[in-house]
Coordinates of C-alpha atoms in Angstrom, one line a residue:
M1 CA 19.2 -41.1 -1.6
T2 CA 17.6 -41.4 1.8
L3 CA 16.9 -38.6 4.2
L4 CA 19.6 -40.0 6.5
E5 CA 22.2 -39.9 3.7
L6 CA 21.2 -36.4 2.8
I7 CA 21.6 -35.3 6.5
N8 CA 25.1 -36.9 6.6
L9 CA 26.1 -35.1 3.4
M10 CA 24.9 -31.8 4.8
K11 CA 26.9 -32.4 8.0
K12 CA 30.0 -33.0 5.9
Q13 CA 29.4 -29.7 4.1
L14 CA 28.3 -27.8 7.2
R15 CA 30.3 -24.7 6.3
L16 CA 28.6 -24.4 3.0
M17 CA 25.2 -25.0 4.5
I18 CA 25.7 -22.1 6.9
F19 CA 27.6 -19.7 4.7
L20 CA 25.3 -19.7 1.6
P21 CA 22.0 -18.9 3.4
V22 CA 23.8 -16.2 5.5
A23 CA 25.4 -14.7 2.4
C24 CA 22.1 -14.6 0.5
A25 CA 20.3 -13.1 3.4
V26 CA 23.0 -10.4 3.9
A27 CA 23.1 -9.5 0.2
V28 CA 19.3 -9.2 -0.1
G29 CA 19.2 -7.4 3.3
A30 CA 21.8 -4.8 2.1
Y31 CA 19.8 -4.2 -1.1
A32 CA 16.5 -4.1 0.8
F33 CA 17.7 -1.5 3.3
L34 CA 20.0 0.5 1.0
G35 CA 18.5 0.2 -2.4
M36 CA 14.7 -0.1 -1.9
P37 CA 12.9 3.1 -0.9
N38 CA 10.0 3.2 1.5
T39 CA 6.5 3.1 0.1
Y40 CA 3.4 4.8 1.7
L41 CA -0.2 3.7 1.4
A42 CA -3.0 6.3 1.4
T43 CA -6.5 5.0 1.5
T44 CA -10.0 6.5 1.0
S45 CA -13.5 5.0 0.9
L46 CA -16.5 5.8 -1.3
Y47 CA -20.1 5.1 -0.7
V48 CA -22.3 4.5 -3.8
L49 CA -25.8 5.9 -3.6
T50 CA -28.3 5.1 -6.3
G51 CA -31.6 6.9 -6.9
Q52 CA -34.4 6.6 -4.4
S53 CA -36.4 3.4 -4.5
D54 CA -40.1 3.5 -5.4
S55 CA -43.0 2.0 -3.3
N56 CA -42.9 -1.3 -5.2
S57 CA -39.2 -2.1 -4.5
N58 CA -37.8 -3.6 -1.4
L59 CA -34.6 -3.2 0.6
S60 CA -33.0 -6.4 -0.9
T61 CA -33.7 -5.2 -4.5
D62 CA -32.3 -1.8 -3.8
L63 CA -29.1 -3.2 -2.2
T64 CA -28.5 -5.6 -5.1
A65 CA -28.9 -2.7 -7.6
S66 CA -26.5 -0.6 -5.6
Q67 CA -23.9 -3.3 -5.4
L68 CA -24.1 -3.7 -9.2
V69 CA -23.5 0.0 -9.6
A70 CA -20.7 -0.2 -7.1
N71 CA -19.0 -2.8 -9.3
D72 CA -19.3 -0.4 -12.2
V73 CA -17.8 2.5 -10.2
T74 CA -15.0 0.2 -9.2
S75 CA -14.2 -0.4 -12.9
L76 CA -14.4 3.3 -13.4
L77 CA -11.7 3.9 -10.8
N78 CA -9.4 1.7 -12.9
S79 CA -10.3 3.4 -16.1
S80 CA -7.7 5.3 -18.1
R81 CA -10.1 8.3 -18.3
V82 CA -10.2 8.9 -14.5
Q83 CA -6.5 8.2 -14.1
K84 CA -5.5 10.5 -17.0
Q85 CA -7.7 13.3 -15.6
V86 CA -6.0 12.9 -12.1
A87 CA -2.5 12.9 -13.6
E88 CA -3.3 16.1 -15.6
E89 CA -4.8 17.7 -12.5
L90 CA -1.8 17.0 -10.4
G91 CA 0.7 17.9 -13.1
L92 CA 2.0 14.3 -13.5
K93 CA 2.8 12.5 -16.7
D94 CA 0.9 9.4 -15.6
L95 CA 0.3 7.3 -12.5
S96 CA 2.6 4.5 -13.5
D97 CA 4.8 5.1 -10.5
Y98 CA 2.0 4.4 -8.1
D99 CA 0.2 1.2 -7.3
I100 CA -3.6 1.6 -7.3
S101 CA -5.8 -1.0 -5.6
V102 CA -9.6 -0.9 -5.6
E103 CA -11.7 -3.3 -3.5
S104 CA -15.5 -3.8 -3.5
T105 CA -17.4 -6.6 -1.9
T106 CA -20.7 -8.1 -3.0
T107 CA -22.3 -7.4 0.3
S108 CA -21.5 -3.7 0.7
R109 CA -21.8 -0.4 -1.2
I110 CA -18.5 0.8 0.2
I111 CA -15.5 0.9 -2.2
E112 CA -12.0 1.0 -0.8
L113 CA -9.4 2.8 -2.8
G114 CA -5.7 2.6 -2.0
V115 CA -2.7 4.4 -3.6
S116 CA 0.8 3.4 -2.8
G117 CA 4.0 5.2 -3.7
T118 CA 7.3 6.6 -2.5
D119 CA 5.9 10.1 -1.9
P120 CA 3.3 10.1 0.9
K121 CA 1.8 13.5 0.1
Q122 CA 1.4 12.7 -3.5
A123 CA -0.2 9.3 -2.8
A124 CA -2.8 11.0 -0.6
A125 CA -3.4 13.7 -3.2
I126 CA -3.9 11.1 -5.9
A127 CA -6.3 9.0 -3.8
N128 CA -8.4 12.1 -3.1
A129 CA -8.3 13.3 -6.7
M130 CA -9.4 9.9 -8.0
A131 CA -12.3 9.8 -5.6
E132 CA -13.5 13.3 -6.6
N133 CA -13.1 12.6 -10.3
T134 CA -14.8 9.3 -10.1
A135 CA -17.8 10.9 -8.3
E136 CA -18.1 13.4 -11.2
V137 CA -17.6 10.9 -14.0
S138 CA -19.9 8.3 -12.6
S139 CA -22.7 10.8 -12.3
E140 CA -22.1 12.0 -15.8
V141 CA -21.6 8.6 -17.5
M142 CA -23.7 6.2 -15.5
G143 CA -26.3 8.5 -14.0
V144 CA -25.4 7.5 -10.4
D145 CA -27.2 9.6 -7.9
A146 CA -24.1 10.1 -5.8
V147 CA -20.7 8.7 -4.9
N148 CA -19.9 10.2 -1.6
I149 CA -16.4 10.2 0.0
V150 CA -16.7 8.6 3.4
D151 CA -13.1 9.0 4.6
P152 CA -10.8 11.3 2.7
A153 CA -7.2 10.1 2.3
V154 CA -4.7 11.5 4.8
V155 CA -1.0 11.7 4.4
P156 CA 0.5 8.5 5.8
T157 CA 3.2 9.1 8.4
S158 CA 4.7 5.6 8.5
P159 CA 5.8 3.4 5.5
S160 CA 3.7 0.5 4.5
G161 CA 6.5 -1.3 2.7
P162 CA 8.6 -2.9 1.5
S163 CA 8.5 -5.9 3.8
R164 CA 12.3 -6.1 4.1
M165 CA 12.4 -8.9 6.8
L166 CA 10.2 -11.1 4.5
Y167 CA 12.7 -10.6 1.7
I168 CA 15.6 -11.5 4.0
A169 CA 13.8 -14.7 5.2
V170 CA 13.0 -15.7 1.6
A171 CA 16.6 -15.1 0.6
A172 CA 17.9 -17.2 3.5
M173 CA 15.6 -20.1 2.5
G174 CA 16.6 -19.8 -1.1
G175 CA 20.3 -19.9 0.0
L176 CA 19.6 -23.0 2.0
F177 CA 17.9 -24.8 -0.9
L178 CA 20.7 -23.8 -3.1
A179 CA 23.3 -25.2 -0.7
V180 CA 21.4 -28.5 -0.5
A181 CA 21.3 -28.7 -4.3
I182 CA 25.0 -28.1 -4.6
V183 CA 25.7 -30.7 -2.0
V184 CA 23.5 -33.3 -3.7
V185 CA 24.8 -32.6 -7.2
S186 CA 28.5 -32.6 -6.1
D187 CA 28.0 -35.9 -4.4
M188 CA 26.3 -37.4 -7.5
M189 CA 29.1 -36.2 -9.7
N190 CA 31.8 -37.6 -7.4
T191 CA 32.3 -41.2 -8.5
R192 CA 35.4 -41.9 -6.4
I193 CA 35.4 -44.9 -4.1
R194 CA 36.4 -43.6 -0.7
S195 CA 35.6 -46.5 1.7
A196 CA 34.7 -50.1 2.0
E197 CA 31.1 -49.2 2.3
D198 CA 31.2 -47.5 -1.1
V199 CA 32.6 -50.8 -2.6
E200 CA 29.8 -52.9 -1.0
E201 CA 27.2 -50.5 -2.3
L202 CA 28.7 -50.5 -5.8
I203 CA 29.1 -54.2 -6.4
D204 CA 26.7 -55.6 -3.8
V205 CA 29.4 -57.9 -2.4
P206 CA 30.6 -57.8 1.2
V207 CA 34.2 -56.8 1.8
I208 CA 36.1 -59.7 3.5
G209 CA 39.5 -58.1 3.8
R210 CA 41.5 -54.9 3.6
I211 CA 45.0 -54.2 2.4
P212 CA 46.6 -51.4 4.6
L213 CA 48.4 -48.6 2.9
V214 CA 52.1 -48.7 3.7
K215 CA 54.1 -45.5 3.2
S216 CA 57.6 -46.0 2.0
G217 CA 60.4 -44.8 4.3
N218 CA 62.8 -42.1 3.4

């Protein structure tokens, strides 16, 4: 099937091509706005400080060592020990209802911690509690000189998600692809000969005459 043939098929089924994407977008939009709660993101940042360097070390070596320690602290933030301590401290069963993201680059000692959930106050409390517990555990377990909190998490005032318009756009595109698939499949399954052009295409012989259809009188 050529692109021109597909376009012609879509024109013949224009109602379906319009209705299905709109229906999918409306359905997903209704669910996104009525059934999906707002989520809030609270963020905090930590600075990893190792022991003081001696006279034989240089800045590059110290920075590399600190970055390695920062990677270890990042893993500690994701550990069950820290998350369990935070849940117990805040009176929660666990932190499964919250999305926790930890980012640490190879060129910085700064660790970014983000906690996302439906309760903005609780998300901020979890972020701050995780930062404080990580500072204590890292000093105890890894002998880190200090993990300082640079920016404590504040209660977010506006939602960070979900991206409802993105869901609606994806649903509309999905509905469009589904409509195209239905049109193509229905055309492939329809084997009726409806015109002289269909005959020529089927038997590869030109049509040299036509017999008109005569309706009988009453």
